[in-house]
Amino acid sequence: MKRRLLIVDDEPDMLHLLKRSLEPDLNCVVETAASGLEAMEILGQERFDLILADIKMPKMDGLELLEKVQAQYPDQTMVMMTGHGSIDVAVQAIQKGAYDFVTKPFDHEALVVRLEKALERSKLIAENRRLVRWCGQQRAFENMVGQSPAMQTVFDTIKTVSQTDMTVLITGESGTGKELAARAIHSLSPRSSGPFVAINCPTVPENILESELFGYKKGAFTHASTSRQGLFEEANGGTLFLDEIGDVTPSIQTKLLRVLQEKEIKPLGSNKSRKVNVRIVASTNQDLQKRIDEGLFREDFYYRLAVVPVVMPPLRERNGDVPLIAAHLAAKHCKDLGKLPVTLSPNFVNWLENQTWTGNVRELENTIIQAILFSEGGTLEPPKTAPAATQTLSRISVPDLSAQSYKEAKESILEAFHRNYLGALLKETGGNVTQAAKNCGMERQNLQQILRRYNISAQDFRD
């Protein structure tokens, strides 16, 4: 792509001469503007590698144009043109941010050399910006590992949405990395220099959650001996991450809806609202449409949240990513635990790929940590023993799969596995879901989701 040069001068003959001579000698495209005002209009629509502007112009002179360009486009390279008797003004232009100046009448070859140097400076700035963006992306995604098509879609979505200021709703099962995605959106956004404030909504009681979010005035309630700033104000200029938003009560939803609509908050005990400049990113592992149907989630609040949805895929849909994630987690936790680096044996990798990972990356991470802690050498191997319930796998009746597609066959095997494995767990615990979850190292909520998916009733295993 050819470089682009904007020349600004109030003399039509000068513009014509420079355009005709510089286009071939600099191998660039030259646009012209007859005034500073016209130049600013053009800059509002197009970008240039270099601006060559005369200092003496009516209405808006070159120095005023320089100041406006510096304010709006601080990386823009500018070279100023001046007469022999105005060197002091040209020096002033350099002090105000111009890269260089040239004097009229021009020595054409010398002019071309000066402008080539200015264009090289623009190239270096552009390359630096590209490297900064690339490094920012690397840092933003450093804990989000994956090459599967599902994760590439997530990365692309995050890169796109991060450049906007829209509200984002991240959905996905527990352990899929929703907070990592939220942090990546913040890190890649223009708000990255501002604060990232996160709150796990279900862990805070409703009466406390409101004051945590919006703050309170002194005397707003018993023991409110001083005023306190809420998380919205703490996140001002940055991002507020509302984790597991699907679990908040309709009352809190109503108050959050007002913030999203009005961009202002009202602390408890105050009769005045305060403007806040906060980008909201929320997450949930709930089926919000189902909660809307049940009257537990406001539909208008949902549409305010889900301006841009980001869906985090479960590990079972990320073909080929398990070995990559496992290697990344092993390196990370060896360092955190003060252990020497380990390698993953082929048997261990194969064993990992054959697990169901209902707890997703979080469950995989726990497994890697345990393997590191109990490893006897520098190589991770599959566990020597398995929970009692897994012994039922040897008794699973596998249907004839030859007539099924790969996906159908895989689902058949998974269903058979879950019915046998979970059936054995529930039988051992007399249908106690909490104890069953504890025995197999899962979160209770995850286990309930799987039971619902395969239509397994814990009641059937109770006396």
Short mmCIF file of C-alpha atoms in Angstrom, two decimals:
data_model
loop_
_atom_site.label_atom_id
_atom_site.label_comp_id
_atom_site.label_asym_id
_atom_site.label_seq_id
_atom_site.Cartn_x
_atom_site.Cartn_y
_atom_site.Cartn_z
CA MET A 1 0.00 0.00 0.00
CA LYS A 2 1.35 3.41 -0.97
CA ARG A 3 2.14 5.94 1.72
CA ARG A 4 -0.24 8.87 2.07
CA LEU A 5 0.79 12.53 2.34
CA LEU A 6 -1.47 15.53 3.10
CA ILE A 7 -0.19 18.94 1.98
CA VAL A 8 -1.82 22.04 3.46
CA ASP A 9 -1.22 25.45 1.88
CA ASP A 10 -3.43 28.40 0.87
CA GLU A 11 -1.53 28.85 -2.44
CA PRO A 12 -3.11 26.68 -5.20
CA ASP A 13 0.04 26.83 -7.38
CA MET A 14 2.20 25.53 -4.51
CA LEU A 15 -0.22 22.67 -3.86
CA HIS A 16 -0.23 21.71 -7.55
CA LEU A 17 3.59 21.88 -7.80
CA LEU A 18 4.21 19.80 -4.70
CA LYS A 19 1.61 17.17 -5.59
CA ARG A 20 3.02 16.76 -9.10
CA SER A 21 6.66 16.50 -7.94
CA LEU A 22 6.35 14.55 -4.69
CA GLU A 23 4.00 11.76 -5.79
CA PRO A 24 6.55 10.12 -8.14
CA ASP A 25 9.67 10.91 -6.11
CA LEU A 26 8.26 9.67 -2.79
CA ASN A 27 6.13 6.94 -4.39
CA CYS A 28 3.15 8.15 -2.39
CA VAL A 29 -0.41 9.39 -2.77
CA VAL A 30 -0.77 13.12 -2.16
CA GLU A 31 -3.96 14.80 -0.97
CA THR A 32 -4.21 18.58 -0.69
CA ALA A 33 -6.07 21.04 1.54
CA ALA A 34 -6.31 24.80 0.95
CA SER A 35 -6.74 25.69 4.64
CA GLY A 36 -6.30 24.39 8.16
CA LEU A 37 -10.05 23.99 8.52
CA GLU A 38 -10.24 21.87 5.37
CA ALA A 39 -7.31 19.79 6.62
CA MET A 40 -9.10 19.03 9.91
CA GLU A 41 -12.21 17.93 7.98
CA ILE A 42 -10.12 15.58 5.84
CA LEU A 43 -8.32 14.18 8.91
CA GLY A 44 -11.70 13.35 10.43
CA GLN A 45 -12.29 10.91 7.56
CA GLU A 46 -8.84 9.70 6.47
CA ARG A 47 -5.44 8.89 7.96
CA PHE A 48 -2.07 10.02 6.58
CA ASP A 49 1.52 8.96 7.08
CA LEU A 50 2.67 12.57 6.95
CA ILE A 51 1.26 16.11 6.95
CA LEU A 52 3.25 18.90 5.23
CA ALA A 53 1.70 22.22 6.28
CA ASP A 54 2.51 25.87 5.65
CA ILE A 55 2.80 28.04 8.76
CA LYS A 56 1.42 31.27 7.28
CA MET A 57 -2.24 30.73 6.36
CA PRO A 58 -5.36 32.86 6.94
CA LYS A 59 -8.03 31.99 9.56
CA MET A 60 -6.20 28.94 10.99
CA ASP A 61 -2.43 29.22 10.65
CA GLY A 62 -0.02 26.29 10.69
CA LEU A 63 0.74 26.55 14.40
CA GLU A 64 -2.94 26.38 15.33
CA LEU A 65 -3.40 23.44 12.96
CA LEU A 66 -0.39 21.75 14.59
CA GLU A 67 -1.92 22.17 18.06
CA LYS A 68 -5.28 20.73 16.97
CA VAL A 69 -3.64 17.77 15.22
CA GLN A 70 -1.42 17.08 18.25
CA ALA A 71 -4.47 17.13 20.52
CA GLN A 72 -6.57 14.76 18.41
CA TYR A 73 -3.90 12.61 16.70
CA PRO A 74 -0.81 12.74 18.98
CA ASP A 75 1.19 10.23 16.92
CA GLN A 76 0.69 12.11 13.64
CA THR A 77 3.96 13.22 12.01
CA MET A 78 3.98 16.83 10.77
CA VAL A 79 6.56 18.86 8.85
CA MET A 80 6.08 22.63 8.67
CA MET A 81 6.86 24.94 5.71
CA THR A 82 8.04 28.51 6.29
CA GLY A 83 9.82 31.41 4.57
CA HIS A 84 13.47 32.33 5.23
CA GLY A 85 12.46 35.19 7.49
CA SER A 86 10.38 33.01 9.86
CA ILE A 87 12.93 30.57 11.26
CA ASP A 88 12.05 31.53 14.84
CA VAL A 89 8.43 30.56 14.17
CA ALA A 90 9.57 27.25 12.70
CA VAL A 91 11.61 26.55 15.84
CA GLN A 92 8.49 27.31 17.86
CA ALA A 93 6.64 24.72 15.76
CA ILE A 94 9.30 22.11 16.63
CA GLN A 95 8.82 22.91 20.32
CA LYS A 96 5.07 22.39 19.91
CA GLY A 97 5.53 18.90 18.44
CA ALA A 98 6.37 19.23 14.74
CA TYR A 99 8.90 16.67 13.55
CA ASP A 100 10.80 19.02 11.22
CA PHE A 101 10.52 22.19 9.14
CA VAL A 102 11.58 23.19 5.62
CA THR A 103 12.09 26.67 4.21
CA LYS A 104 10.84 28.18 0.98
CA PRO A 105 11.97 28.28 -1.76
CA PHE A 106 12.73 24.54 -1.69
CA ASP A 107 15.70 22.62 -2.95
CA HIS A 108 13.67 19.70 -4.31
CA GLU A 109 16.19 16.93 -3.59
CA ALA A 110 16.77 18.18 -0.06
CA LEU A 111 12.98 18.36 0.48
CA VAL A 112 12.56 14.75 -0.65
CA VAL A 113 15.30 13.60 1.76
CA ARG A 114 13.69 15.45 4.72
CA LEU A 115 10.25 14.05 3.93
CA GLU A 116 11.63 10.51 3.54
CA LYS A 117 13.03 10.76 7.08
CA ALA A 118 9.67 11.99 8.36
CA LEU A 119 7.88 9.12 6.60
CA GLU A 120 10.34 6.66 8.14
CA ARG A 121 9.45 8.07 11.56
CA SER A 122 5.76 7.45 10.82
CA LYS A 123 6.56 3.88 9.81
CA LEU A 124 8.41 3.27 13.08
CA ILE A 125 5.52 4.68 15.11
CA ALA A 126 3.03 2.48 13.25
CA GLU A 127 5.22 -0.59 13.82
CA ASN A 128 5.55 0.28 17.50
CA ARG A 129 1.76 0.57 17.83
CA ARG A 130 1.37 -2.81 16.15
CA LEU A 131 3.87 -4.41 18.54
CA VAL A 132 2.20 -2.81 21.56
CA ARG A 133 -1.17 -4.19 20.42
CA TRP A 134 0.36 -7.63 19.81
CA CYS A 135 2.05 -7.67 23.23
CA GLY A 136 -1.19 -6.53 24.82
CA GLN A 137 -3.05 -9.39 23.17
CA GLN A 138 -0.39 -11.87 24.27
CA ARG A 139 -0.66 -10.68 27.86
CA ALA A 140 -4.46 -10.57 27.72
CA PHE A 141 -4.69 -14.14 26.47
CA GLU A 142 -1.70 -15.59 28.35
CA ASN A 143 -3.92 -17.75 30.58
CA MET A 144 -6.43 -18.62 27.85
CA VAL A 145 -4.86 -21.51 25.99
CA GLY A 146 -6.38 -23.19 22.96
CA GLN A 147 -6.13 -23.71 19.22
CA SER A 148 -9.52 -25.33 18.65
CA PRO A 149 -11.99 -23.60 16.31
CA ALA A 150 -14.27 -22.99 19.30
CA MET A 151 -11.56 -21.03 21.14
CA GLN A 152 -10.45 -19.16 18.04
CA THR A 153 -14.02 -17.89 17.79
CA VAL A 154 -13.82 -16.73 21.42
CA PHE A 155 -10.50 -14.95 20.83
CA ASP A 156 -11.84 -13.19 17.72
CA THR A 157 -15.00 -12.12 19.55
CA ILE A 158 -13.02 -10.75 22.51
CA LYS A 159 -10.68 -8.78 20.23
CA THR A 160 -13.66 -7.22 18.45
CA VAL A 161 -15.82 -6.44 21.47
CA SER A 162 -12.92 -5.07 23.52
CA GLN A 163 -12.63 -2.11 21.16
CA THR A 164 -16.19 -1.04 21.94
CA ASP A 165 -17.67 0.20 25.20
CA MET A 166 -20.72 -2.05 24.99
CA THR A 167 -21.99 -4.20 27.84
CA VAL A 168 -20.90 -7.82 27.48
CA LEU A 169 -22.52 -10.98 28.83
CA ILE A 170 -20.21 -14.01 29.07
CA THR A 171 -22.00 -17.35 29.35
CA GLY A 172 -20.70 -20.85 29.89
CA GLU A 173 -20.50 -23.72 32.32
CA SER A 174 -18.56 -23.45 35.57
CA GLY A 175 -14.83 -23.70 35.04
CA THR A 176 -14.75 -22.56 31.41
CA GLY A 177 -12.78 -19.37 32.10
CA LYS A 178 -15.43 -16.65 32.13
CA GLU A 179 -13.42 -14.34 34.40
CA LEU A 180 -10.32 -14.81 32.25
CA ALA A 181 -12.39 -13.70 29.26
CA ALA A 182 -13.64 -10.65 31.18
CA ARG A 183 -10.08 -9.68 32.12
CA ALA A 184 -8.96 -10.11 28.50
CA ILE A 185 -11.76 -7.79 27.32
CA HIS A 186 -10.62 -5.17 29.84
CA SER A 187 -6.90 -5.58 29.02
CA LEU A 188 -7.47 -5.09 25.28
CA SER A 189 -9.87 -2.17 25.70
CA PRO A 190 -9.19 1.59 25.79
CA ARG A 191 -10.03 1.28 29.52
CA SER A 192 -7.05 -0.99 30.21
CA SER A 193 -5.26 1.71 32.22
CA GLY A 194 -8.32 1.99 34.49
CA PRO A 195 -9.31 -0.40 37.29
CA PHE A 196 -10.75 -3.88 36.81
CA VAL A 197 -13.10 -4.57 39.72
CA ALA A 198 -14.75 -7.99 40.13
CA ILE A 199 -17.48 -9.19 42.46
CA ASN A 200 -18.95 -12.67 42.75
CA CYS A 201 -22.60 -11.73 43.18
CA PRO A 202 -24.01 -14.95 44.79
CA THR A 203 -21.43 -14.89 47.58
CA VAL A 204 -22.73 -11.57 48.94
CA PRO A 205 -26.12 -11.42 50.73
CA GLU A 206 -28.67 -9.21 48.97
CA ASN A 207 -28.83 -6.55 51.72
CA ILE A 208 -25.03 -6.21 51.64
CA LEU A 209 -24.67 -6.53 47.84
CA GLU A 210 -26.56 -3.29 47.24
CA SER A 211 -24.28 -1.28 49.53
CA GLU A 212 -21.20 -3.02 48.06
CA LEU A 213 -22.20 -2.00 44.54
CA PHE A 214 -23.53 1.50 45.13
CA GLY A 215 -21.88 2.58 48.38
CA TYR A 216 -23.61 4.36 51.25
CA LYS A 217 -23.73 7.63 53.15
CA LYS A 218 -22.90 7.99 56.82
CA GLY A 219 -25.97 7.10 58.89
CA ALA A 220 -27.69 5.23 56.04
CA PHE A 221 -28.18 2.25 58.34
CA THR A 222 -27.08 0.96 61.74
CA HIS A 223 -23.27 0.88 62.09
CA ALA A 224 -22.79 3.12 59.01
CA SER A 225 -20.50 5.42 60.96
CA THR A 226 -18.75 6.72 57.83
CA SER A 227 -19.59 7.09 54.16
CA ARG A 228 -18.25 4.40 51.86
CA GLN A 229 -17.59 4.32 48.13
CA GLY A 230 -19.23 1.47 46.20
CA LEU A 231 -17.70 -0.77 43.55
CA PHE A 232 -19.22 1.27 40.71
CA GLU A 233 -17.30 4.32 41.85
CA GLU A 234 -14.21 2.23 42.54
CA ALA A 235 -14.34 0.99 38.93
CA ASN A 236 -14.88 4.48 37.49
CA GLY A 237 -12.94 4.82 34.25
CA GLY A 238 -12.50 1.06 34.05
CA THR A 239 -14.48 -2.19 34.05
CA LEU A 240 -16.83 -3.73 36.62
CA PHE A 241 -17.15 -7.52 36.33
CA LEU A 242 -20.39 -8.90 37.77
CA ASP A 243 -19.68 -12.61 38.12
CA GLU A 244 -22.66 -15.02 38.14
CA ILE A 245 -25.19 -12.26 37.51
CA GLY A 246 -27.88 -14.89 36.91
CA ASP A 247 -28.12 -15.49 40.67
CA VAL A 248 -28.96 -11.93 41.78
CA THR A 249 -32.49 -11.13 42.96
CA PRO A 250 -35.02 -9.19 40.86
CA SER A 251 -34.65 -6.29 43.29
CA ILE A 252 -30.92 -5.94 42.55
CA GLN A 253 -31.62 -6.50 38.85
CA THR A 254 -33.94 -3.48 38.87
CA LYS A 255 -31.30 -1.25 40.45
CA LEU A 256 -28.60 -2.47 38.04
CA LEU A 257 -30.94 -1.89 35.10
CA ARG A 258 -31.25 1.76 36.11
CA VAL A 259 -27.46 2.11 36.21
CA LEU A 260 -27.17 0.64 32.71
CA GLN A 261 -29.86 2.99 31.41
CA GLU A 262 -28.90 6.21 33.19
CA LYS A 263 -25.13 5.72 33.73
CA GLU A 264 -25.55 6.92 37.30
CA ILE A 265 -25.83 5.47 40.80
CA LYS A 266 -27.45 6.54 44.05
CA PRO A 267 -25.62 5.48 47.24
CA LEU A 268 -27.74 4.19 50.09
CA GLY A 269 -28.95 7.04 52.26
CA SER A 270 -28.30 9.67 49.59
CA ASN A 271 -30.92 11.69 47.72
CA LYS A 272 -28.49 12.62 44.93
CA SER A 273 -27.39 10.49 42.00
CA ARG A 274 -23.80 10.36 40.79
CA LYS A 275 -22.63 9.83 37.22
CA VAL A 276 -20.30 6.88 36.68
CA ASN A 277 -18.12 6.01 33.71
CA VAL A 278 -17.97 2.22 33.96
CA ARG A 279 -18.03 -0.58 31.40
CA ILE A 280 -20.07 -3.57 32.61
CA VAL A 281 -19.02 -7.13 31.86
CA ALA A 282 -21.22 -9.82 33.40
CA SER A 283 -21.11 -13.61 33.45
CA THR A 284 -23.41 -16.50 34.26
CA ASN A 285 -23.54 -20.29 34.10
CA GLN A 286 -27.34 -20.15 34.26
CA ASP A 287 -29.83 -20.57 31.43
CA LEU A 288 -31.14 -17.00 31.63
CA GLN A 289 -33.96 -17.62 29.16
CA LYS A 290 -35.26 -20.34 31.45
CA ARG A 291 -35.00 -18.01 34.44
CA ILE A 292 -36.88 -15.34 32.50
CA ASP A 293 -39.64 -17.87 31.78
CA GLU A 294 -39.73 -18.73 35.48
CA GLY A 295 -40.07 -15.05 36.40
CA LEU A 296 -36.70 -15.02 38.18
CA PHE A 297 -34.85 -12.77 35.74
CA ARG A 298 -36.02 -9.53 34.15
CA GLU A 299 -36.19 -9.73 30.37
CA ASP A 300 -35.40 -6.02 29.91
CA PHE A 301 -32.34 -6.42 32.15
CA TYR A 302 -31.21 -9.43 30.11
CA TYR A 303 -31.28 -7.46 26.86
CA ARG A 304 -29.37 -4.59 28.49
CA LEU A 305 -26.69 -7.04 29.61
CA ALA A 306 -26.44 -9.16 26.47
CA VAL A 307 -25.67 -6.34 24.03
CA VAL A 308 -22.70 -8.45 22.94
CA PRO A 309 -22.69 -12.13 24.04
CA VAL A 310 -19.51 -14.17 24.46
CA VAL A 311 -20.02 -17.93 24.80
CA MET A 312 -17.26 -19.91 26.52
CA PRO A 313 -17.23 -23.48 25.15
CA PRO A 314 -17.02 -26.44 27.54
CA LEU A 315 -13.84 -28.49 27.42
CA ARG A 316 -15.64 -31.39 25.73
CA GLU A 317 -16.19 -29.15 22.67
CA ARG A 318 -12.56 -28.04 22.46
CA ASN A 319 -11.05 -30.90 20.49
CA GLY A 320 -7.28 -31.06 20.83
CA ASP A 321 -7.00 -28.35 23.48
CA VAL A 322 -6.62 -30.61 26.54
CA PRO A 323 -2.90 -31.45 25.98
CA LEU A 324 -2.09 -27.77 25.38
CA ILE A 325 -3.95 -26.62 28.49
CA ALA A 326 -2.44 -29.41 30.57
CA ALA A 327 1.12 -28.48 29.52
CA HIS A 328 0.43 -24.80 30.26
CA LEU A 329 -1.03 -25.59 33.69
CA ALA A 330 1.81 -27.98 34.54
CA ALA A 331 4.43 -25.29 33.80
CA LYS A 332 2.46 -22.68 35.73
CA HIS A 333 1.88 -24.75 38.86
CA CYS A 334 5.34 -26.26 38.99
CA LYS A 335 6.60 -22.70 39.28
CA ASP A 336 3.91 -21.73 41.82
CA LEU A 337 4.58 -24.84 43.93
CA GLY A 338 8.36 -24.52 43.79
CA LYS A 339 8.70 -27.81 41.91
CA LEU A 340 11.10 -28.66 39.11
CA PRO A 341 9.51 -28.65 35.62
CA VAL A 342 7.73 -31.87 34.66
CA THR A 343 6.84 -33.57 31.41
CA LEU A 344 3.53 -35.22 30.56
CA SER A 345 3.85 -38.86 29.56
CA PRO A 346 1.95 -40.06 26.47
CA ASN A 347 -0.15 -42.29 28.76
CA PHE A 348 -1.02 -39.33 30.96
CA VAL A 349 -2.02 -37.19 27.95
CA ASN A 350 -4.11 -40.05 26.58
CA TRP A 351 -5.77 -40.49 29.99
CA LEU A 352 -6.52 -36.76 30.17
CA GLU A 353 -8.09 -36.77 26.71
CA ASN A 354 -10.41 -39.59 27.70
CA GLN A 355 -11.85 -37.87 30.78
CA THR A 356 -15.22 -36.09 30.60
CA TRP A 357 -14.12 -32.91 32.46
CA THR A 358 -17.56 -31.94 33.66
CA GLY A 359 -15.84 -29.25 35.76
CA ASN A 360 -14.06 -28.03 32.62
CA VAL A 361 -10.68 -26.28 32.87
CA ARG A 362 -11.03 -25.78 36.62
CA GLU A 363 -11.37 -29.54 37.13
CA LEU A 364 -8.47 -30.20 34.76
CA GLU A 365 -6.37 -27.69 36.70
CA ASN A 366 -7.10 -29.45 40.00
CA THR A 367 -6.09 -32.75 38.42
CA ILE A 368 -2.79 -31.30 37.18
CA ILE A 369 -2.00 -29.82 40.60
CA GLN A 370 -2.66 -33.17 42.29
CA ALA A 371 -0.53 -34.98 39.71
CA ILE A 372 2.38 -32.59 40.33
CA LEU A 373 2.11 -32.90 44.11
CA PHE A 374 2.06 -36.71 44.08
CA SER A 375 4.43 -37.33 41.16
CA GLU A 376 7.45 -39.46 42.06
CA GLY A 377 9.70 -38.24 39.24
CA GLY A 378 9.85 -35.59 36.56
CA THR A 379 7.09 -37.19 34.49
CA LEU A 380 3.36 -37.10 35.15
CA GLU A 381 1.59 -40.47 34.81
CA PRO A 382 -2.09 -41.50 35.06
CA PRO A 383 -3.29 -42.14 38.63
CA LYS A 384 -2.70 -45.73 39.78
CA THR A 385 -6.08 -45.98 41.48
CA ALA A 386 -9.51 -44.62 40.63
CA PRO A 387 -12.54 -43.88 42.83
CA ALA A 388 -14.66 -46.93 43.63
CA ALA A 389 -17.51 -45.72 41.47
CA THR A 390 -15.32 -45.77 38.34
CA GLN A 391 -14.94 -49.53 38.67
CA THR A 392 -18.45 -49.78 37.17
CA LEU A 393 -16.93 -48.76 33.83
CA SER A 394 -15.84 -52.32 33.22
CA ARG A 395 -19.49 -53.37 33.43
CA ILE A 396 -20.84 -50.74 31.04
CA SER A 397 -22.86 -52.28 28.24
CA VAL A 398 -21.72 -50.60 25.03
CA PRO A 399 -24.27 -50.62 22.19
CA ASP A 400 -23.36 -51.43 18.60
CA LEU A 401 -21.91 -48.16 17.29
CA SER A 402 -21.08 -49.17 13.72
CA ALA A 403 -24.20 -47.59 12.24
CA GLN A 404 -23.77 -44.28 14.09
CA SER A 405 -21.86 -41.14 13.21
CA TYR A 406 -18.83 -40.24 15.33
CA LYS A 407 -20.83 -37.63 17.26
CA GLU A 408 -23.76 -40.01 17.90
CA ALA A 409 -21.42 -42.81 18.97
CA LYS A 410 -19.56 -40.51 21.33
CA GLU A 411 -22.83 -39.37 22.91
CA SER A 412 -23.94 -42.99 23.33
CA ILE A 413 -20.74 -43.86 25.16
CA LEU A 414 -20.94 -40.72 27.31
CA GLU A 415 -24.54 -41.43 28.27
CA ALA A 416 -23.70 -45.02 29.20
CA PHE A 417 -20.73 -43.81 31.24
CA HIS A 418 -22.71 -41.17 33.12
CA ARG A 419 -25.61 -43.49 33.92
CA ASN A 420 -23.25 -46.15 35.31
CA TYR A 421 -20.82 -43.81 37.06
CA LEU A 422 -23.39 -41.49 38.59
CA GLY A 423 -25.71 -44.37 39.40
CA ALA A 424 -22.94 -46.00 41.40
CA LEU A 425 -22.16 -42.73 43.18
CA LEU A 426 -25.78 -42.10 44.13
CA LYS A 427 -26.26 -45.69 45.23
CA GLU A 428 -23.25 -45.38 47.56
CA THR A 429 -24.61 -42.17 49.10
CA GLY A 430 -28.27 -43.18 49.22
CA GLY A 431 -29.21 -40.44 46.73
CA ASN A 432 -27.37 -37.69 48.65
CA VAL A 433 -26.24 -35.36 45.83
CA THR A 434 -24.04 -33.23 48.07
CA GLN A 435 -22.11 -36.26 49.34
CA ALA A 436 -21.90 -37.74 45.84
CA ALA A 437 -20.40 -34.50 44.53
CA LYS A 438 -17.86 -34.50 47.35
CA ASN A 439 -16.92 -38.14 46.71
CA CYS A 440 -16.17 -37.56 43.04
CA GLY A 441 -14.50 -34.16 43.49
CA MET A 442 -17.16 -32.12 41.70
CA GLU A 443 -19.11 -29.04 42.64
CA ARG A 444 -22.69 -29.85 43.64
CA GLN A 445 -24.10 -27.49 41.02
CA ASN A 446 -22.10 -29.18 38.24
CA LEU A 447 -23.29 -32.62 39.33
CA GLN A 448 -26.91 -31.46 39.35
CA GLN A 449 -26.52 -30.12 35.81
CA ILE A 450 -25.26 -33.50 34.59
CA LEU A 451 -28.05 -35.35 36.37
CA ARG A 452 -30.61 -33.13 34.66
CA ARG A 453 -28.91 -33.53 31.30
CA TYR A 454 -29.14 -37.33 31.43
CA ASN A 455 -32.50 -37.33 33.23
CA ILE A 456 -31.09 -39.13 36.29
CA SER A 457 -33.16 -38.67 39.44
CA ALA A 458 -31.40 -38.83 42.82
CA GLN A 459 -34.78 -39.71 44.35
CA ASP A 460 -34.61 -43.13 42.71
CA PHE A 461 -31.60 -44.00 44.89
CA ARG A 462 -33.12 -42.97 48.21
CA ASP A 463 -34.66 -45.51 50.59
#
